[in-house]
Amino acid sequence: MNLRIPGPTPCPDEVLEAGAQQMMNHRGPEFAAILRRVTEGLSWAFQTSDDVYSISTSGTGGLEAAVVNTLSPGDRVLSVSIGSFGDRFGSIAQAYGADVEKYALEWGDAADPAEIARRLDADPAIKAVLVTHNETSTGVTNDLETIAREVRSRERLILVDAVSSMSSIPCPVEKWDLDVVVSGSQKGWMVAPGLAFVYMGPRAWEAYESSTMPKFYFDVKRAKTSLDKGQNPWTPAMAVYYQMDRAFELMRAEGLEGIFTRHADIGAYARERADQLGLTLVPTDRQRASDTVTAVWWPEGVDGKAISKRAREEFGVVLGGGQGKLDGKIFRIGHLGFVSKEDVQQAFDVVERLLAEQKASV
Ligand SMILES: *Cc1c(COP(=O)(O)O)cnc(C)c1O
């Protein structure tokens, strides 16, 4: 199978084998060593000297942790959404009683940092900005560095969904002065689903002290207290930790710069192939097209679902579909984590062939 959805992503064999190891005492010294190495690996990938907390949940749980640990019911929040994951982040804040102002863009567009600045100036009560770094549903990467500069210069918090970007494309949390940053294990980390990673900067910890949103399982203070003892507060997804431990050896061998370059090269290649096929990218500004997932419109009159079905059944290529209102209208090719140019090449070869065949049959 050539699994080309943008998560869960394929795992290297050695990572799969590492996950098949026997269970151990999750409060014993062997697991403490694994947890320490994985936490060091996370700090390396997030480019911070602070600990990054790993919570046994999916990426969405990580987003929930970002919200409940820094905000209080009634807090004014600016939710920047350029697609379905941006909508989700805002919905979580709303569910916990935040007073959410939405800045929603057409799907395919990137957020305008100047518009975010304008809205923050217009409403000094806005305490935090929620923003998606890489919007997986549309294949658009926001200009997070510039957005963060606008938010930070106005002294508001910036909470970032970096689920499908962290470890694949640059997102240095300290250099960009981000407050809370979340990722998830099944995206660019070459391991199975089951862990979310949460970075909390100094201002986020300050906000934690006054935050009154209800929290228990996702309370980062509990994660911090336990980590200081080499433990998780609850029984963790141990097999995923075993995998992470091995995946970090592979990632460190390639190096962060090497990983970023590989993703940039493959992203450029994917866009080139879409061009060659005469297809239109979902991102309206090519400069903001993602290097971890490429989203492409099916041409008018093409039955995209039929092509995806044939790609899977006859060629073992699993394409991502469209989410929400893009269902049936686009396809997505994930290229993050354990991916080579050949994987993406084969996927586009199959799309090319099936598009030609469908055209010939009508
Ligand atoms: C995958 C993803 C999530 C989280 O999804 P889960 O299914 O909860 O892991 C959140 N945001 C983005 C941008 C994603 O790509």
Coordinates of C-alpha atoms in Angstrom, one line a residue, residues 1-358:
M1 CA 0.0 0.0 0.0
N2 CA 1.1 3.5 -0.7
L3 CA -0.7 5.3 2.0
R4 CA -0.9 8.9 0.9
I5 CA -3.4 10.4 3.3
P6 CA -2.0 13.2 5.5
G7 CA -2.1 11.1 8.6
P8 CA -1.9 8.5 9.8
T9 CA 1.2 8.2 7.8
P10 CA 3.4 5.1 7.1
C11 CA 6.0 4.0 9.7
P12 CA 9.5 2.6 8.9
D13 CA 9.9 -1.1 9.6
E14 CA 12.3 -0.5 12.5
V15 CA 9.7 1.8 14.1
L16 CA 7.0 -0.9 13.7
E17 CA 9.3 -3.5 15.3
A18 CA 10.1 -1.1 18.2
G19 CA 6.4 -0.8 18.9
A20 CA 6.1 -4.6 19.1
Q21 CA 8.2 -4.8 22.3
Q22 CA 6.9 -6.3 25.5
M23 CA 5.2 -4.0 28.0
M24 CA 7.0 -2.8 31.1
N25 CA 6.2 -1.0 34.3
H26 CA 5.2 2.5 33.2
R27 CA 6.4 3.8 36.6
G28 CA 9.7 1.9 36.5
P29 CA 13.2 3.0 35.6
E30 CA 13.2 1.5 32.1
F31 CA 10.2 3.5 31.0
A32 CA 11.5 6.6 32.7
A33 CA 14.6 6.4 30.4
I34 CA 12.4 6.1 27.3
L35 CA 10.2 9.0 28.5
R36 CA 13.3 11.1 29.1
R37 CA 14.8 10.4 25.6
V38 CA 11.4 11.0 23.9
T39 CA 11.0 14.3 25.8
E40 CA 14.5 15.4 24.8
G41 CA 13.7 14.4 21.2
L42 CA 10.6 16.6 21.3
S43 CA 12.5 19.6 22.6
W44 CA 15.0 19.1 19.8
A45 CA 12.2 19.0 17.2
F46 CA 10.3 21.9 18.7
Q47 CA 13.6 23.8 18.9
T48 CA 13.2 24.7 22.6
S49 CA 15.2 24.2 25.8
D50 CA 11.9 23.6 27.7
D51 CA 10.3 20.2 28.2
V52 CA 7.5 19.4 25.7
Y53 CA 4.7 17.3 27.2
S54 CA 3.4 14.2 25.6
I55 CA -0.2 13.3 26.3
S56 CA -1.9 10.0 25.3
T57 CA -4.6 11.4 23.0
S58 CA -4.9 12.4 19.4
G59 CA -4.0 15.8 18.0
T60 CA -7.5 17.2 18.9
G61 CA -6.9 16.3 22.5
G62 CA -3.7 18.3 22.3
L63 CA -5.7 21.3 21.0
E64 CA -8.1 20.9 23.9
A65 CA -5.2 20.9 26.3
A66 CA -3.9 24.1 24.7
V67 CA -7.3 25.8 25.3
V68 CA -8.2 24.5 28.8
N69 CA -4.7 25.2 30.3
T70 CA -4.5 28.8 29.3
L71 CA -8.0 30.3 29.0
S72 CA -11.0 30.9 31.2
P73 CA -14.7 30.9 30.3
G74 CA -15.7 34.3 28.9
D75 CA -12.2 35.1 27.6
R76 CA -12.2 36.9 24.3
V77 CA -10.4 34.8 21.7
L78 CA -9.7 35.4 18.0
S79 CA -10.0 32.1 16.1
V80 CA -8.3 32.2 12.8
S81 CA -9.6 29.6 10.5
I82 CA -8.5 28.7 6.9
G83 CA -10.2 25.3 6.9
S84 CA -11.7 22.4 8.8
F85 CA -8.9 22.2 11.5
G86 CA -9.1 25.9 12.1
D87 CA -12.8 25.6 12.6
R88 CA -12.2 22.7 15.1
F89 CA -9.8 24.7 17.2
G90 CA -12.3 27.5 17.5
S91 CA -15.1 25.1 18.3
I92 CA -13.1 23.6 21.2
A93 CA -12.6 27.1 22.7
Q94 CA -16.4 27.7 22.3
A95 CA -17.3 24.4 23.9
Y96 CA -15.3 25.5 27.0
G97 CA -17.1 28.9 27.1
A98 CA -14.6 31.2 25.5
D99 CA -16.1 34.3 23.7
V100 CA -14.9 33.5 20.2
E101 CA -14.5 36.0 17.4
K102 CA -14.0 34.2 14.1
Y103 CA -11.7 35.3 11.3
A104 CA -12.6 32.7 8.7
L105 CA -11.2 32.7 5.2
E106 CA -12.2 31.1 2.0
W107 CA -10.9 27.5 1.9
G108 CA -7.7 27.7 -0.1
D109 CA -6.6 31.1 1.2
A110 CA -4.0 31.8 3.9
A111 CA -4.7 34.2 6.8
D112 CA -3.6 37.8 6.3
P113 CA -1.3 38.8 9.2
A114 CA -2.3 42.5 8.7
E115 CA -6.0 41.6 9.2
I116 CA -5.1 39.8 12.4
A117 CA -3.2 42.9 13.6
R118 CA -6.2 45.1 12.7
R119 CA -8.6 42.9 14.6
L120 CA -6.4 42.9 17.7
D121 CA -6.0 46.6 17.6
A122 CA -9.8 47.0 17.2
D123 CA -10.4 44.8 20.3
P124 CA -7.9 45.1 23.1
A125 CA -10.0 42.6 25.1
I126 CA -8.8 39.7 22.9
K127 CA -6.6 37.7 25.1
A128 CA -5.4 34.9 22.7
V129 CA -5.2 34.0 19.0
L130 CA -5.9 30.5 17.9
V131 CA -4.2 29.7 14.6
T132 CA -3.4 26.6 12.4
H133 CA 0.2 26.5 11.1
N134 CA -0.5 24.0 8.3
E135 CA -4.1 23.6 7.4
T136 CA -4.3 19.9 6.3
S137 CA -7.8 20.2 4.8
T138 CA -6.7 22.7 2.1
G139 CA -2.9 22.2 1.9
V140 CA -2.2 25.8 2.9
T141 CA 0.6 26.8 5.3
N142 CA 0.0 30.1 7.1
D143 CA 2.8 32.6 7.5
L144 CA 3.1 31.8 11.2
E145 CA 6.3 33.7 11.7
T146 CA 4.7 37.0 10.6
I147 CA 1.4 36.3 12.4
A148 CA 3.3 35.5 15.6
R149 CA 5.2 38.8 15.3
E150 CA 1.9 40.8 15.0
V151 CA 0.3 38.9 17.9
R152 CA 3.3 39.1 20.2
S153 CA 3.9 42.8 19.5
R154 CA 0.4 43.4 20.8
E155 CA 1.0 41.2 23.9
R156 CA -1.6 38.6 23.3
L157 CA -1.2 34.9 23.5
I158 CA -0.7 32.8 20.4
L159 CA -1.9 29.2 20.5
V160 CA -0.8 27.1 17.5
D161 CA -2.1 24.0 15.9
A162 CA 1.2 22.6 14.4
V163 CA -0.2 19.0 14.2
S164 CA 0.7 18.5 10.5
S165 CA 3.8 20.8 10.4
M166 CA 6.0 20.3 13.4
S167 CA 8.9 18.0 12.7
S168 CA 8.4 18.3 8.9
I169 CA 8.7 22.0 8.1
P170 CA 10.3 24.8 10.2
C171 CA 8.4 25.8 13.3
P172 CA 10.9 27.0 15.9
V173 CA 8.8 27.7 18.9
E174 CA 11.3 29.9 20.8
K175 CA 12.6 31.8 17.8
W176 CA 9.1 32.7 16.7
D177 CA 8.1 33.4 20.3
L178 CA 5.0 31.1 20.3
D179 CA 3.0 30.4 23.5
V180 CA 1.4 27.0 23.1
V181 CA 2.2 24.7 20.2
V182 CA 0.6 21.3 19.6
S183 CA 1.4 18.4 17.4
G184 CA 0.3 14.8 17.0
S185 CA 2.2 11.5 16.6
Q186 CA 0.6 10.1 13.5
K187 CA 1.6 13.1 11.2
G188 CA 5.2 13.9 10.6
W189 CA 6.7 11.8 13.3
M190 CA 6.8 8.4 11.6
V191 CA 4.9 6.6 14.4
A192 CA 1.3 5.4 15.1
P193 CA -1.5 7.6 16.4
G194 CA -1.8 7.9 20.2
L195 CA 0.3 10.8 21.4
A196 CA -0.2 14.6 21.3
F197 CA 2.7 16.9 22.1
V198 CA 2.2 20.2 23.9
Y199 CA 4.7 23.0 24.3
M200 CA 3.9 25.6 26.9
G201 CA 6.1 28.7 26.8
P202 CA 6.6 31.0 29.9
R203 CA 3.6 33.2 29.2
A204 CA 1.4 30.1 28.7
W205 CA 2.5 29.0 32.2
E206 CA 1.6 32.4 33.5
A207 CA -1.8 32.2 31.9
Y208 CA -2.2 28.7 33.4
E209 CA -2.1 30.1 36.9
S210 CA -5.2 32.2 36.3
S211 CA -7.0 29.8 33.9
T212 CA -10.3 28.6 35.3
M213 CA -11.5 26.3 32.5
P214 CA -12.2 22.8 33.8
K215 CA -9.3 20.3 33.3
F216 CA -8.3 17.0 34.7
Y217 CA -6.8 14.5 32.3
F218 CA -5.4 17.3 30.1
D219 CA -4.0 19.4 33.1
V220 CA -0.4 20.1 32.0
K221 CA 0.6 20.8 35.6
R222 CA 0.0 17.1 36.3
A223 CA 2.0 16.2 33.2
K224 CA 4.8 18.4 34.5
T225 CA 4.8 17.1 38.0
S226 CA 4.9 13.5 36.8
L227 CA 7.5 14.2 34.2
D228 CA 9.8 15.5 36.9
K229 CA 9.6 12.0 38.4
G230 CA 10.1 10.3 35.0
Q231 CA 6.4 9.4 34.6
N232 CA 3.2 10.3 33.0
P233 CA 0.2 11.1 35.3
W234 CA -1.8 8.3 33.6
T235 CA -1.0 5.0 31.9
P236 CA 0.5 6.2 28.6
A237 CA 0.3 4.8 25.0
M238 CA 3.5 2.9 25.7
A239 CA 3.9 1.2 22.3
V240 CA 3.8 4.6 20.7
Y241 CA 6.6 5.8 23.1
Y242 CA 8.7 2.7 22.0
Q243 CA 8.1 3.8 18.4
M244 CA 9.0 7.4 19.1
D245 CA 12.2 6.4 20.8
R246 CA 13.3 4.6 17.6
A247 CA 11.9 7.3 15.3
F248 CA 14.0 9.9 17.0
E249 CA 17.2 7.9 16.2
L250 CA 16.2 8.0 12.5
M251 CA 15.2 11.7 12.7
R252 CA 18.4 12.7 14.4
A253 CA 20.5 10.8 11.9
E254 CA 18.8 12.8 9.1
G255 CA 19.0 16.0 11.0
L256 CA 16.3 18.7 11.2
E257 CA 17.6 20.6 8.2
G258 CA 17.8 17.4 6.2
I259 CA 14.2 16.6 7.1
F260 CA 13.0 20.2 6.2
T261 CA 14.8 20.0 2.9
R262 CA 13.4 16.7 2.0
H263 CA 9.8 17.9 2.7
A264 CA 10.4 21.1 0.7
D265 CA 11.8 19.2 -2.3
I266 CA 8.9 16.7 -2.3
G267 CA 6.3 19.5 -1.9
A268 CA 7.8 21.3 -4.9
Y269 CA 7.7 18.1 -6.8
A270 CA 4.1 17.4 -6.0
R271 CA 3.1 20.9 -7.2
E272 CA 5.1 20.4 -10.4
R273 CA 3.2 17.2 -11.1
A274 CA -0.2 18.8 -10.5
D275 CA 0.9 21.5 -13.0
Q276 CA 2.0 19.0 -15.6
L277 CA -1.4 17.3 -15.4
G278 CA -3.1 20.7 -15.9
L279 CA -4.7 20.5 -12.5
T280 CA -5.4 23.4 -10.2
L281 CA -4.1 23.6 -6.6
V282 CA -6.5 24.3 -3.8
P283 CA -4.1 26.9 -2.3
T284 CA -4.9 30.2 -4.1
D285 CA -1.4 31.6 -3.3
R286 CA 1.3 29.3 -4.4
Q287 CA 3.8 30.8 -2.0
R288 CA 1.6 29.4 0.8
A289 CA 1.1 25.9 -0.6
S290 CA 2.1 23.3 2.0
D291 CA 5.2 21.1 1.9
T292 CA 3.4 18.4 3.9
V293 CA 0.2 17.9 2.0
T294 CA -0.8 18.9 -1.6
A295 CA -4.5 19.5 -2.2
V296 CA -5.7 19.5 -5.8
W297 CA -9.1 20.2 -7.5
W298 CA -10.6 17.4 -9.5
P299 CA -11.3 18.8 -13.0
E300 CA -14.9 19.7 -13.9
G301 CA -16.8 16.6 -14.9
V302 CA -14.4 14.1 -13.4
D303 CA -15.7 11.5 -10.9
G304 CA -12.9 11.9 -8.4
K305 CA -14.4 9.4 -6.0
A306 CA -14.4 6.7 -8.7
I307 CA -10.7 7.5 -9.4
S308 CA -9.8 7.3 -5.7
K309 CA -11.5 3.9 -5.5
R310 CA -9.7 2.5 -8.5
A311 CA -6.4 3.9 -7.2
R312 CA -6.8 2.1 -4.0
E313 CA -8.2 -1.2 -5.3
E314 CA -6.1 -1.6 -8.4
F315 CA -2.9 0.2 -7.5
G316 CA -2.7 0.2 -3.7
V317 CA -2.5 4.0 -3.7
V318 CA -4.6 5.6 -1.0
L319 CA -5.4 9.2 -1.7
G320 CA -6.8 11.7 0.8
G321 CA -10.3 13.0 -0.1
G322 CA -11.8 16.4 0.7
Q323 CA -13.2 17.3 4.1
G324 CA -16.5 18.9 4.7
K325 CA -17.6 21.1 1.8
L326 CA -14.7 19.9 -0.3
D327 CA -15.8 16.3 -0.2
G328 CA -15.6 14.8 -3.7
K329 CA -14.2 18.0 -5.1
I330 CA -10.5 17.6 -4.3
F331 CA -7.9 15.0 -3.6
R332 CA -5.0 15.4 -1.2
I333 CA -1.6 13.7 -1.3
G334 CA 0.1 13.6 2.1
H335 CA 3.9 13.9 2.0
L336 CA 5.0 14.1 5.5
G337 CA 7.1 12.0 7.8
F338 CA 8.4 8.7 6.3
V339 CA 8.0 9.7 2.7
S340 CA 10.2 9.7 -0.4
K341 CA 9.8 11.4 -3.8
E342 CA 9.1 8.0 -5.3
D343 CA 6.1 7.5 -3.1
V344 CA 4.6 10.8 -4.4
Q345 CA 5.7 10.1 -7.9
Q346 CA 3.8 6.8 -8.0
A347 CA 0.7 8.4 -6.6
F348 CA 0.7 11.1 -9.3
D349 CA 1.5 8.5 -12.0
V350 CA -1.7 6.6 -11.0
V351 CA -3.8 9.7 -10.9
E352 CA -2.5 10.6 -14.3
R353 CA -3.3 7.2 -15.8
L354 CA -6.8 7.0 -14.2
L355 CA -7.7 10.6 -15.2
A356 CA -6.8 9.7 -18.8
E357 CA -8.7 6.5 -18.7
Q358 CA -11.8 8.2 -17.4

